[in-house]
Coordinates of C-alpha atoms and ligand atoms in Angstrom, one line a residue:
X1240 CA 35.3 14.1 -15.8
X1241 CA 38.5 14.1 -17.4
X1242 CA 40.9 11.2 -17.8
X1243 CA 43.7 12.2 -15.4
X1244 CA 46.8 10.5 -16.9
X1245 CA 45.7 10.2 -20.3
X1246 CA 44.9 13.9 -20.7
X1247 CA 48.1 15.2 -19.4
X1248 CA 50.3 12.6 -21.1
X1249 CA 48.8 11.6 -24.3
X1250 CA 45.7 13.7 -25.6
X1251 CA 47.9 16.8 -25.9
X1252 CA 50.1 15.4 -28.4
X1253 CA 47.2 14.6 -31.0
X1254 CA 48.7 17.5 -33.4
X1255 CA 52.4 17.0 -32.2
X1256 CA 54.3 15.6 -35.6
X1257 CA 57.4 15.4 -33.4
X1258 CA 59.4 12.2 -32.6
X1259 CA 58.1 10.1 -29.8
X1260 CA 59.8 6.7 -30.4
X1261 CA 62.9 6.4 -32.2
X1262 CA 64.2 2.9 -33.2
X1263 CA 67.2 1.3 -34.9
X1264 CA 65.6 -1.3 -36.9
X1265 CA 62.4 0.3 -37.9
X1266 CA 60.8 3.8 -38.8
X1267 CA 60.3 6.1 -35.9
X1268 CA 56.8 6.8 -34.5
X1269 CA 55.5 10.5 -34.1
X1270 CA 53.4 11.7 -31.2
X1271 CA 50.4 12.3 -33.4
X1272 CA 50.8 8.9 -34.9
X1273 CA 51.1 7.4 -31.4
X1274 CA 48.0 9.0 -30.3
X1275 CA 46.1 7.4 -33.2
X1276 CA 47.6 4.1 -32.6
X1277 CA 46.4 4.4 -28.9
X1278 CA 42.8 5.1 -29.9
X1279 CA 42.8 2.1 -32.3
X1280 CA 44.0 -0.4 -29.4
X1281 CA 41.4 1.2 -27.0
X1282 CA 38.7 0.3 -29.6
X1283 CA 40.1 -3.5 -29.8
X1284 CA 40.0 -3.4 -25.8
X1285 CA 36.6 -2.2 -25.6
X1286 CA 35.4 -4.5 -28.2
X1287 CA 37.1 -7.3 -26.5
X1288 CA 34.9 -6.3 -23.4
X1289 CA 37.0 -4.1 -21.1
X1290 CA 34.9 -1.8 -19.0
X1291 CA 36.1 0.8 -16.4
X1292 CA 38.6 -0.5 -13.8
X1293 CA 39.2 -4.1 -15.2
X1294 CA 43.0 -5.1 -15.4
X1295 CA 44.9 -5.8 -18.6
X1296 CA 47.7 -8.3 -17.8
X1297 CA 50.5 -8.0 -20.1
X1298 CA 53.5 -10.4 -20.6
X1299 CA 55.0 -9.4 -23.9
X1300 CA 58.2 -8.3 -25.6
X1301 CA 59.0 -4.6 -25.2
X1302 CA 57.9 -3.2 -28.5
X1303 CA 56.1 0.3 -29.4
X1304 CA 52.9 -1.4 -29.6
X1305 CA 53.2 -2.5 -25.9
X1306 CA 54.0 1.1 -24.9
X1307 CA 50.6 2.2 -27.0
X1308 CA 48.6 -0.7 -25.2
X1309 CA 49.6 0.9 -21.8
X1310 CA 48.2 4.4 -23.1
X1311 CA 45.2 2.4 -24.8
X1312 CA 44.2 0.7 -21.4
X1313 CA 44.4 4.1 -19.7
X1314 CA 42.2 5.7 -22.3
X1315 CA 39.8 2.7 -22.1
X1316 CA 39.6 3.4 -18.5
X1317 CA 41.2 0.0 -17.6
X1318 CA 44.2 -0.9 -15.2
X1319 CA 47.7 -1.8 -16.6
X1320 CA 49.3 -4.8 -15.2
X1321 CA 52.6 -5.6 -16.8
X1322 CA 54.7 -8.7 -16.2
X1323 CA 58.1 -9.3 -16.4
X1324 CA 58.7 -11.6 -19.5
X1325 CA 61.0 -14.1 -17.7
X1326 CA 58.2 -15.3 -15.3
X1327 CA 57.3 -18.8 -15.6
X1328 CA 53.8 -20.5 -15.9
X1329 CA 53.5 -20.8 -12.1
X1330 CA 54.5 -17.1 -11.6
X1331 CA 52.2 -15.9 -14.1
X1332 CA 49.2 -18.1 -12.9
X1333 CA 49.5 -16.7 -9.5
X1334 CA 49.1 -13.1 -10.7
X1335 CA 46.5 -13.8 -13.2
X1336 CA 44.3 -15.5 -10.7
X1337 CA 44.9 -12.8 -8.1
X1338 CA 44.4 -10.1 -10.3
X1339 CA 41.1 -11.5 -12.3
X1340 CA 41.9 -9.5 -15.7
X1341 CA 39.5 -8.9 -18.3
X1342 CA 42.1 -9.2 -21.0
X1343 CA 45.5 -11.2 -20.9
X1344 CA 48.1 -10.2 -23.6
X1345 CA 51.0 -12.6 -24.3
X1346 CA 53.7 -13.5 -26.6
X1347 CA 52.2 -15.7 -29.4
X1348 CA 55.1 -18.3 -28.0
X1349 CA 53.5 -18.5 -24.6
X1350 CA 49.8 -19.2 -25.8
X1351 CA 49.9 -22.9 -25.1
X1352 CA 51.0 -22.1 -21.4
X1353 CA 48.8 -19.3 -20.8
X1354 CA 45.5 -20.4 -22.6
X1355 CA 44.3 -22.4 -19.4
X1356 CA 45.4 -19.7 -17.1
X1357 CA 43.3 -17.0 -18.9
X1358 CA 40.2 -19.5 -19.3
X1359 CA 40.3 -20.2 -15.6
X1360 CA 40.5 -16.3 -14.9
X1361 CA 37.4 -15.8 -17.2
X1362 CA 39.9 -13.6 -19.3
X1363 CA 40.1 -13.2 -23.1
X1364 CA 43.6 -14.0 -24.3
X1365 CA 45.3 -11.9 -27.1
X1366 CA 48.8 -12.0 -28.5
X1367 CA 51.5 -9.4 -29.2
X1368 CA 55.1 -10.0 -30.4
X1369 CA 58.2 -8.5 -30.4
X1370 CA 57.5 -7.1 -33.8
X1371 CA 54.3 -5.7 -32.7
X1372 CA 52.1 -8.3 -34.4
X1373 CA 49.4 -10.7 -33.1
X1374 CA 45.9 -10.8 -32.5
X1375 CA 45.6 -7.7 -30.3
X1376 CA 47.0 -6.0 -33.6
X1377 CA 44.9 -7.9 -36.1
X1378 CA 41.8 -5.5 -36.2
X1379 CA 43.7 -2.4 -35.6
X1380 CA 43.9 -1.0 -39.0
X1381 CA 40.2 -1.1 -39.2
X1382 CA 39.6 0.9 -36.3
X1383 CA 39.0 4.7 -35.9
X1384 CA 41.9 6.8 -34.7
X1385 CA 40.0 8.6 -32.2
X1386 CA 38.2 7.2 -29.3
X1387 CA 35.8 8.7 -26.4
X1388 CA 38.4 8.5 -23.7
X1389 CA 36.7 7.1 -20.7
X1390 CA 36.7 9.6 -17.3
X1391 CA 39.1 8.7 -14.8
X1392 CA 39.8 10.7 -11.8
X1393 CA 42.9 11.1 -9.6
X1394 CA 42.0 8.5 -7.2
X1395 CA 40.9 5.9 -9.7
X1396 CA 43.4 2.9 -10.3
X1397 CA 45.9 3.1 -13.2
X1398 CA 48.0 0.4 -12.8
X1399 CA 48.5 -2.8 -10.7
X1400 CA 52.2 -3.8 -10.3
X1401 CA 53.2 -6.8 -8.3
X1402 CA 56.2 -7.0 -5.7
X1403 CA 57.2 -9.9 -4.1
X1404 CA 56.9 -10.1 -0.4
X1405 CA 59.1 -11.4 2.4
X1406 CA 56.3 -14.1 3.4
X1407 CA 55.7 -15.5 0.4
X1408 CA 52.9 -14.3 -1.8
X1409 CA 53.4 -11.4 -4.3
X1410 CA 51.3 -8.3 -3.5
X1411 CA 49.6 -6.1 -6.1
X1412 CA 50.5 -2.4 -5.5
X1413 CA 47.5 -0.3 -6.5
X1414 CA 48.8 2.8 -8.2
X1415 CA 46.3 5.7 -8.9
X1416 CA 46.2 8.3 -11.8
X1417 CA 47.4 11.0 -9.5
X1418 CA 50.4 8.7 -8.0
X1419 CA 51.7 8.4 -11.8
X1420 CA 50.8 12.0 -12.7
X1421 CA 52.1 13.6 -9.5
X1422 CA 55.4 11.8 -9.7
X1423 CA 55.8 12.5 -13.4
X1424 CA 55.1 16.2 -13.0
X1425 CA 57.9 16.5 -10.2
X1426 CA 60.5 14.4 -12.0
X1427 CA 59.9 16.1 -15.4
X1428 CA 60.4 19.7 -13.7
X1429 CA 63.1 18.5 -11.3
X1430 CA 65.5 16.9 -14.2
X1431 CA 64.4 19.6 -16.4
X1432 CA 63.1 17.2 -19.3
X1433 CA 61.9 19.0 -22.3
X1434 CA 60.9 18.3 -25.9
X1435 CA 64.7 19.0 -26.8
X1436 CA 65.6 15.9 -25.0
X1437 CA 66.4 12.6 -26.6
X1438 CA 66.3 9.8 -23.8
X1439 CA 68.3 6.5 -24.4
X1440 CA 65.4 3.7 -23.2
X1441 CA 67.2 0.3 -22.7
X1442 CA 65.1 -0.7 -19.7
X1443 CA 62.3 -3.2 -19.5
X1444 CA 58.8 -1.7 -19.5
X1445 CA 57.3 -3.9 -17.1
X1446 CA 58.7 -1.9 -14.0
X1447 CA 58.2 1.3 -12.5
X1448 CA 61.8 2.5 -13.7
X1449 CA 61.4 1.8 -17.6
X1450 CA 57.7 2.4 -17.7
X1451 CA 56.8 5.3 -15.4
X1452 CA 59.9 7.3 -14.5
X1453 CA 61.3 7.1 -18.2
X1454 CA 58.2 6.9 -20.3
X1455 CA 55.6 9.0 -18.6
X1456 CA 58.1 11.9 -18.1
X1457 CA 59.0 11.8 -21.7
X1458 CA 55.4 11.8 -22.8
X1459 CA 54.9 14.6 -20.3
X1460 CA 57.8 16.9 -21.7
X1461 CA 57.2 15.6 -25.4
X1462 CA 60.7 14.3 -25.6
X1463 CA 62.1 11.9 -28.3
X1464 CA 62.7 8.4 -27.0
X1465 CA 65.5 6.2 -28.4
X1466 CA 63.7 3.0 -27.7
X1467 CA 66.0 -0.1 -27.6
X1468 CA 64.8 -3.5 -27.0
X1469 CA 67.1 -4.2 -24.1
X1470 CA 70.4 -3.1 -22.7
X1471 CA 73.5 -3.6 -25.0
X1472 CA 76.7 -1.7 -24.6
X1473 CA 77.1 -1.2 -28.3
X1474 CA 73.8 0.0 -29.0
X1475 CA 73.9 2.7 -26.0
X1476 CA 77.6 4.0 -26.9
X1477 CA 76.5 4.3 -30.8
X1478 CA 73.3 6.3 -29.3
X1479 CA 75.0 8.5 -26.9
X1480 CA 76.3 11.1 -29.2
X1481 CA 72.9 12.3 -30.5
X1482 CA 70.9 11.7 -27.4
X1483 CA 70.9 13.8 -24.2
X1484 CA 69.5 11.6 -21.2
X1485 CA 70.0 7.8 -20.1
X1486 CA 68.2 6.5 -17.3
X1487 CA 69.7 3.0 -15.9
X1488 CA 70.2 0.7 -13.2
X1489 CA 73.8 0.5 -11.8
X1490 CA 74.4 -2.7 -13.9
X1491 CA 74.2 -0.1 -17.0
X1492 CA 76.9 2.4 -15.7
X1493 CA 79.4 -0.4 -14.4
X1494 CA 79.1 -2.0 -18.0
X1495 CA 79.6 1.3 -19.8
X1496 CA 82.5 2.0 -17.8
X1497 CA 84.1 -1.3 -18.7
X1498 CA 84.3 -0.3 -22.4
X1499 CA 87.2 1.9 -23.5
X1500 CA 84.8 3.7 -26.0
X1501 CA 83.1 5.4 -23.3
X1502 CA 84.8 9.3 -23.1
X1503 CA 84.3 12.5 -22.3
X1504 CA 84.1 13.5 -26.0
X1505 CA 81.5 11.0 -27.1
X1506 CA 79.4 12.1 -24.0
X1507 CA 79.5 15.8 -24.6
X1508 CA 76.0 16.0 -26.2
X1509 CA 74.5 14.2 -22.9
X1510 CA 72.8 16.3 -20.4
X1511 CA 71.7 13.9 -17.8
X1512 CA 72.6 10.2 -16.8
X1513 CA 70.2 8.9 -14.1
X1514 CA 70.7 5.8 -11.8
X1515 CA 68.2 3.9 -9.6
X1516 CA 66.4 0.6 -8.5
X1517 CA 69.5 -0.3 -6.7
X1518 CA 72.6 1.2 -5.0
X1519 CA 75.0 2.9 -7.1
X1520 CA 78.5 2.4 -5.5
X1521 CA 80.4 5.3 -4.6
X1522 CA 83.2 4.2 -6.7
X1523 CA 81.2 3.9 -9.7
X1524 CA 79.7 7.4 -9.5
X1525 CA 83.5 8.8 -9.1
X1526 CA 84.8 6.6 -12.0
X1527 CA 82.1 7.6 -14.1
X1528 CA 82.8 11.4 -13.2
X1529 CA 86.4 10.7 -13.9
X1530 CA 85.9 9.3 -17.3
X1531 CA 83.2 11.5 -18.9
X1532 CA 83.0 14.6 -16.7
X1533 CA 79.2 13.7 -15.9
X1534 CA 78.1 13.3 -12.4
X1535 CA 75.5 10.4 -12.5
X1536 CA 72.2 11.6 -10.5
X1537 CA 71.1 9.0 -8.3
X1538 CA 67.4 8.6 -7.2
X1539 CA 65.5 6.6 -4.8
X1540 CA 62.0 5.0 -5.5
X1541 CA 60.0 1.9 -5.1
X1542 CA 57.1 0.2 -6.8
X1543 CA 54.7 1.0 -4.1
X1544 CA 55.7 4.7 -3.9
X1545 CA 57.1 5.8 -7.3
X1546 CA 60.1 8.1 -6.8
X1547 CA 60.6 9.7 -3.3
X1548 CA 64.0 11.4 -3.6
X1549 CA 66.6 12.6 -6.1
X1550 CA 70.0 14.3 -6.1
X1551 CA 69.4 17.9 -7.0
X1552 CA 69.8 19.0 -10.8
X1553 CA 71.9 21.9 -9.8
X1554 CA 74.1 21.6 -6.9
X1555 CA 76.0 18.6 -5.3
X1556 CA 75.2 15.2 -6.8
X1557 CA 76.6 13.4 -3.7
X1558 CA 78.2 9.7 -4.3
X1559 CA 76.4 7.2 -2.2
X1560 CA 73.5 9.2 -1.3
X1561 CA 69.9 9.1 -3.1
X1562 CA 69.6 13.1 -2.5
X1563 CA 66.8 15.0 -1.0
X1564 CA 63.0 14.3 -0.8
X1565 CA 60.9 15.3 -4.3
X1566 CA 58.8 18.3 -3.9
X1567 CA 55.7 17.5 -2.2
X1568 CA 57.1 14.2 -0.6
X1569 CA 57.9 13.7 2.9
X1570 CA 60.6 11.3 3.9
X1571 CA 61.1 10.5 7.7
X1572 CA 63.5 8.2 9.3
X1573 CA 61.9 6.3 12.2
X1574 CA 62.8 3.7 15.2
X1575 CA 62.0 0.2 13.5
X1576 CA 60.6 -0.9 16.8
X1577 CA 58.6 2.1 18.0
X1578 CA 58.0 4.0 14.7
X1579 CA 58.8 7.4 16.3
X1580 CA 61.0 9.9 14.3
X1581 CA 64.6 9.5 15.0
X1582 CA 67.0 12.4 15.4
X1583 CA 68.9 13.7 12.0
X1584 CA 71.9 11.4 11.6
X1585 CA 70.4 8.2 13.3
X1586 CA 69.9 5.2 11.1
X1587 CA 66.5 3.8 11.0
X1588 CA 63.4 3.0 9.0
X1589 CA 62.9 5.0 5.7
X1590 CA 59.0 6.3 5.8
X1591 CA 57.3 8.0 3.0
X1592 CA 54.2 10.2 2.5
X1593 CA 52.9 11.9 -0.4
X1594 CA 50.8 12.1 -3.5
X1595 CA 53.2 9.5 -5.1
X1596 CA 52.2 6.9 -2.4
X1597 CA 50.1 4.1 -3.5
X1598 CA 46.7 3.1 -2.5
X1599 CA 47.2 -0.3 -1.0
X1600 CA 47.9 -3.8 -1.8
X1601 CA 45.3 -5.4 -4.1
X1602 CA 42.7 -7.6 -1.8
X1603 CA 45.4 -7.6 1.1
X1604 CA 43.8 -5.3 3.7
X1605 CA 46.2 -6.8 6.4
X1606 CA 49.6 -6.3 4.6
X1607 CA 48.2 -2.9 3.6
X1608 CA 47.5 -2.1 7.3
X1609 CA 50.9 -3.4 8.1
X1610 CA 53.1 -1.3 5.9
X1611 CA 50.7 1.7 5.1
X1612 CA 50.2 3.9 8.3
X1613 CA 46.7 5.3 9.0
X1614 CA 48.5 8.7 8.8
X1615 CA 49.6 8.1 5.3
X1616 CA 53.3 7.0 5.8
X1617 CA 54.7 4.0 3.9
X1618 CA 57.0 2.0 5.7
X1619 CA 59.7 1.3 3.0
X1620 CA 61.8 -1.7 4.8
X1621 CA 64.7 0.4 3.9
X1622 CA 67.2 1.6 6.1
X1623 CA 68.4 5.3 6.0
X1624 CA 70.2 8.1 7.6
X1625 CA 69.8 12.1 6.7
X1626 CA 72.9 14.3 6.8
X1627 CA 72.8 17.6 8.4
X1628 CA 72.2 19.2 5.1
X1629 CA 69.3 17.0 4.2
X1630 CA 70.8 14.2 1.9
X1631 CA 69.5 10.6 2.4
X1632 CA 71.6 7.7 2.3
X1633 CA 70.2 4.1 2.4
X1634 CA 72.3 2.0 4.6
X1635 CA 70.7 -1.4 4.3
X1636 CA 67.3 -3.1 4.4
X1637 CA 65.5 -4.3 7.1
X1638 CA 63.5 -6.9 4.4
X1639 CA 65.2 -10.1 3.4
X1640 CA 65.6 -8.9 -0.2
X1641 CA 68.3 -9.3 -2.7
X1642 CA 68.6 -6.8 -5.7
X1643 CA 70.5 -8.5 -8.6
X1644 CA 70.8 -6.1 -11.9
X1645 CA 67.6 -3.8 -10.6
X1646 CA 65.4 -6.9 -10.2
X1647 CA 64.0 -7.7 -6.5
X1648 CA 64.2 -11.4 -5.3
X1649 CA 62.9 -12.3 -2.1
X1650 CA 64.9 -15.2 -0.7
X1651 CA 61.8 -17.0 0.7
X1652 CA 60.4 -17.6 -2.7
X1653 CA 63.6 -19.4 -3.7
X1654 CA 63.8 -21.3 -0.4
X1655 CA 60.1 -22.5 -0.7
X1656 CA 61.0 -23.8 -4.1
X1657 CA 64.1 -25.6 -2.7
X1658 CA 62.6 -27.0 0.7
X1659 CA 59.7 -28.7 -1.5
X1660 CA 62.4 -30.8 -3.2
X1661 CA 62.3 -34.4 -2.0
X1662 CA 65.7 -34.8 -0.1
X1663 CA 66.1 -31.0 0.9
X1664 CA 66.1 -30.6 4.4
X1665 CA 66.3 -26.9 4.3
X1666 CA 67.9 -24.1 2.8
X1667 CA 68.9 -20.3 3.1
X1668 CA 69.2 -18.0 0.0
X1669 CA 71.1 -15.1 0.2
X1670 CA 73.1 -12.5 -1.9
X1671 CA 76.8 -11.7 -2.0
X1672 CA 78.4 -8.8 -3.8
X1673 CA 78.6 -9.0 -7.6
X1674 CA 80.8 -6.8 -10.0
X1675 CA 78.1 -6.7 -12.8
X1676 CA 74.8 -7.4 -11.1
X1677 CA 75.5 -5.7 -7.8
X1678 CA 74.2 -8.7 -5.6
X1679 CA 74.4 -12.3 -6.8
X1680 CA 72.3 -15.0 -5.4
X1681 CA 73.7 -18.2 -3.6
X1682 CA 71.7 -21.0 -2.0
X1683 CA 72.9 -23.0 1.1
X1684 CA 71.3 -26.3 1.1
X1685 CA 71.1 -28.8 3.9
X1686 CA 70.1 -32.4 2.6
X1687 CA 68.2 -35.1 4.3
X1688 CA 70.8 -37.9 5.0
X1689 CA 71.0 -40.5 2.5
X1690 CA 68.5 -38.9 0.2
X1691 CA 70.5 -36.0 -1.2
X1692 CA 69.4 -34.7 -4.7
X1693 CA 72.3 -33.7 -7.0
X1694 CA 72.9 -29.9 -7.5
X1695 CA 71.5 -30.3 -11.2
X1696 CA 68.2 -31.8 -9.9
X1697 CA 68.0 -28.4 -7.8
X1698 CA 68.9 -26.4 -10.7
X1699 CA 66.1 -28.2 -12.9
X1700 CA 63.5 -27.7 -10.3
X1701 CA 64.2 -24.0 -9.7
X1702 CA 64.4 -23.7 -13.4
X1703 CA 61.0 -25.0 -13.9
X1704 CA 59.4 -22.8 -11.1
X1705 CA 61.4 -19.5 -11.3
X1706 CA 62.3 -16.6 -13.7
X1707 CA 65.8 -17.1 -14.5
X1708 CA 67.0 -14.1 -12.7
X1709 CA 66.0 -15.4 -9.2
X1710 CA 68.2 -18.7 -9.9
X1711 CA 71.0 -19.1 -7.6
X1712 CA 74.3 -18.8 -9.4
X1713 CA 76.0 -21.2 -6.9
X1714 CA 74.5 -23.8 -4.5
X1715 CA 76.6 -24.7 -1.4
X1716 CA 75.8 -28.2 0.4
X1717 CA 76.1 -27.8 4.0
X1718 CA 75.8 -29.9 7.2
X1719 CA 73.7 -27.4 9.0
X1720 CA 72.6 -23.7 8.6
X1721 CA 74.1 -21.2 11.0
X1722 CA 71.6 -20.0 13.7
X1723 CA 71.4 -17.8 16.5
X1724 CA 70.5 -18.6 20.1
X1725 CA 66.9 -17.8 19.2
X1726 CA 67.1 -20.3 16.3
X1727 CA 67.0 -17.7 13.6
X1728 CA 69.2 -18.6 10.4
X1729 CA 72.2 -15.9 10.6
X1730 CA 72.3 -14.9 6.9
X1731 CA 75.0 -12.4 7.8
X1732 CA 77.3 -15.2 8.7
X1733 CA 76.6 -17.2 5.5
X1734 CA 77.0 -14.0 3.5
X1735 CA 80.5 -13.0 5.1
X1736 CA 81.4 -16.6 4.5
X1737 CA 80.7 -17.0 0.9
X1738 CA 81.1 -13.3 -0.3
X1739 CA 83.4 -13.6 -3.3
X1740 CA 82.4 -17.1 -4.1
X1741 CA 80.8 -16.2 -7.4
X1742 CA 83.7 -14.1 -8.6
X1743 CA 85.8 -17.1 -7.8
X1744 CA 83.6 -19.4 -9.5
Ligands
MLC1922 C1 69.3 -10.9 -16.9 N1 69.8 -12.1 -16.0 C2 70.0 -12.0 -14.7 C3 69.6 -10.4 -14.6 N2 69.3 -10.0 -15.9 N3 70.2 -12.5 -13.8 C4 70.3 -11.8 -12.4 N4 69.8 -10.6 -12.5 C5 69.6 -9.8 -13.3 N5 69.1 -8.7 -13.5 C6 70.3 -13.5 -16.5 C7 69.9 -13.7 -17.9 O1 68.7 -14.3 -18.0 C8 71.0 -14.5 -18.4 O2 70.8 -15.8 -18.2 C9 72.4 -13.9 -17.6 O3 71.7 -13.4 -16.3 C10 73.0 -13.0 -18.1 O4 72.3 -12.2 -18.7 P1 73.0 -10.7 -19.4 O5 72.8 -10.9 -21.0 O6 74.2 -10.4 -18.8 O7 71.8 -9.8 -19.1 P2 71.2 -8.7 -19.7 O8 70.0 -9.1 -20.9 O9 72.1 -7.9 -20.3 O10 70.2 -8.0 -18.6 C11 71.1 -7.2 -17.4 C12 70.3 -6.0 -17.1 C13 68.7 -6.5 -16.9 C14 70.7 -5.5 -16.0 C15 70.4 -4.9 -18.3 O11 68.7 -7.2 -15.9 C16 68.0 -5.1 -16.7 O12 67.4 -4.5 -17.7 N6 67.8 -4.9 -15.4 C17 67.0 -3.8 -15.1 C18 65.7 -4.1 -14.1 C19 64.8 -3.1 -13.8 O13 64.2 -2.3 -14.8 N7 64.6 -2.5 -12.5 C20 63.6 -1.6 -12.3 C21 62.6 -2.2 -11.3 S1 61.8 -0.7 -10.7 P3 71.7 -17.0 -18.7 O14 70.4 -18.2 -18.5 O15 72.2 -16.8 -20.1 O16 72.8 -17.3 -17.9 C22 62.2 -0.1 -9.2 C23 61.8 0.9 -8.5 C24 62.9 2.0 -8.8 O17 63.2 -1.1 -8.7 O18 63.5 2.6 -7.7 O19 63.2 2.0 -10.0
AMP1923 P1 60.8 -2.3 -6.2 O1 60.2 -3.1 -5.3 O2 61.3 -3.2 -7.3 O3 60.4 -1.2 -6.5 O4 62.3 -1.9 -5.6 C1 62.4 -1.0 -4.7 C2 63.7 -1.2 -3.7 O5 64.9 -0.8 -4.6 C3 63.6 -0.1 -2.7 O6 62.9 -0.4 -1.6 C4 65.1 0.0 -2.3 O7 65.4 -1.1 -1.5 C5 65.6 -0.3 -3.7 N1 66.5 0.9 -4.5 C6 65.6 1.9 -5.5 N2 66.5 2.7 -5.7 C7 67.5 2.8 -5.1 C8 68.9 3.4 -4.9 N3 69.1 4.3 -5.4 N4 69.8 2.9 -4.0 C9 69.4 2.0 -3.3 N5 68.3 1.1 -3.2 C10 67.4 1.5 -4.1

């Protein structure tokens, strides 16, 4: 048996001397050199005890070696589990405990924090820093540049990506080799990605967008990737004249638009700008076209499903819509109460079925059963509507979720931390429109009379427990939360009342 993803994405490049990863501060890596590095790291993983199906948890800075670690995990038959570098100790501890990995790879700066966590899970701890150095790499130069690839079939797990849940505990989305490969093929074809492309890569590589959508398609097509450590307007504008593609979240586009150096002339070599992970405002889409002549191509996806829909490459890229279902993917809109399909034009729950849809949540059969129907449709929690000619618009979310700069934050997780603080009676966390991040987080907090902690104390506790992007940007201390007659907190009332509060400072 072959190795489904490795064979199609990596093995084919063994003799390809073309550029794979181009960097501003270091030499480029060719495809052939990358294949060799991947094999060397696969040896390290196997020597560290990795057996097929074992999880490899990685919380490391974005670097070439981390991309190679992803590919090496697949070649060695493992399951890749990347974590946001912003996650704090308690957050990482949960993922490691839940996923019981064989190997944990972290930044050397986090070793002290992670040693106990890895030990408790029985995992080996290795390190990898931003320069691509660490104990993971120590013996790499001594390893052979070929490795006997471990066979993996289409239905075997390739990755476990955690998504937060509305009810608290994060869920590990089990993604198979075919989930990744089928989506990679569909996107590469649809977006016409070839070995003549140069993609600007400024996204993090611990999420679906930067890891699978951007890197897998490039690997499949043999494209060159201009690999940046993170988002920088200056670096992107400097790269644009030589590049052909950019993939980003809407914040990328609003920030680029805010810079007068972005012009039609300087983007004339560009072929495609893709946006996703959060709603792109129609006004941003229109302003971008007016400035550059390019129509941003918006697509819609999720951790559980990879990409579901895309605006067309040829044809109308319609502002405010996420386009049409990808080839092989079925998208329906159903009545959220009954699950019955609704007539075209009505707003309802978006459900998705296809080879892109995950296998279920790691060790959570009840949650899987609640969201993944027996007939294969996944209930996304997004509310949408089809136009007469088949374009999907996302009009809201039934899940209590905030998306800030492309990162998902479930209010419940933040409220739990706040409610545990001595002197806090209760809290409600919600998002308000924000020009930079799309949504910004606000916490309305009700204190126990006579025991009120300071806002600084709230901030400190949240900072200790949660990644920075989950922190409320503003705290509103109020006497009581607004509730409806059923006793449910009316977040829409809070949202309406405090919209603009962040901008107003
Ligand atoms: C950084 N900060 C954020 C934040 N990113 N706060 C809220 N939301 C975010 N997204 C914090 C920083 O820690 C900093 O804190 C302050 O905000 C200002 O940071 P910055 O320097 O302006 O941020 P920057 O580093 O430039 O990052 C912004 C960003 C980044 C938008 C470039 O967040 C990003 O790359 N987002 C992409 C996320 C992504 O890949 N999503 C895909 C998920 S997959 P302080 O302490 O300095 O105030 C998915 C499926 C699909 O959704 O369909 O794709
Ligand atoms: P994640 O769980 O990080 O994979 O985030 C997935 C969610 O991001 C989806 O369920 C949507 O709510 C949202 N999303 C992704 N792409 C888009 C888009 N183009 N427009 C609006 N929302 C989007």
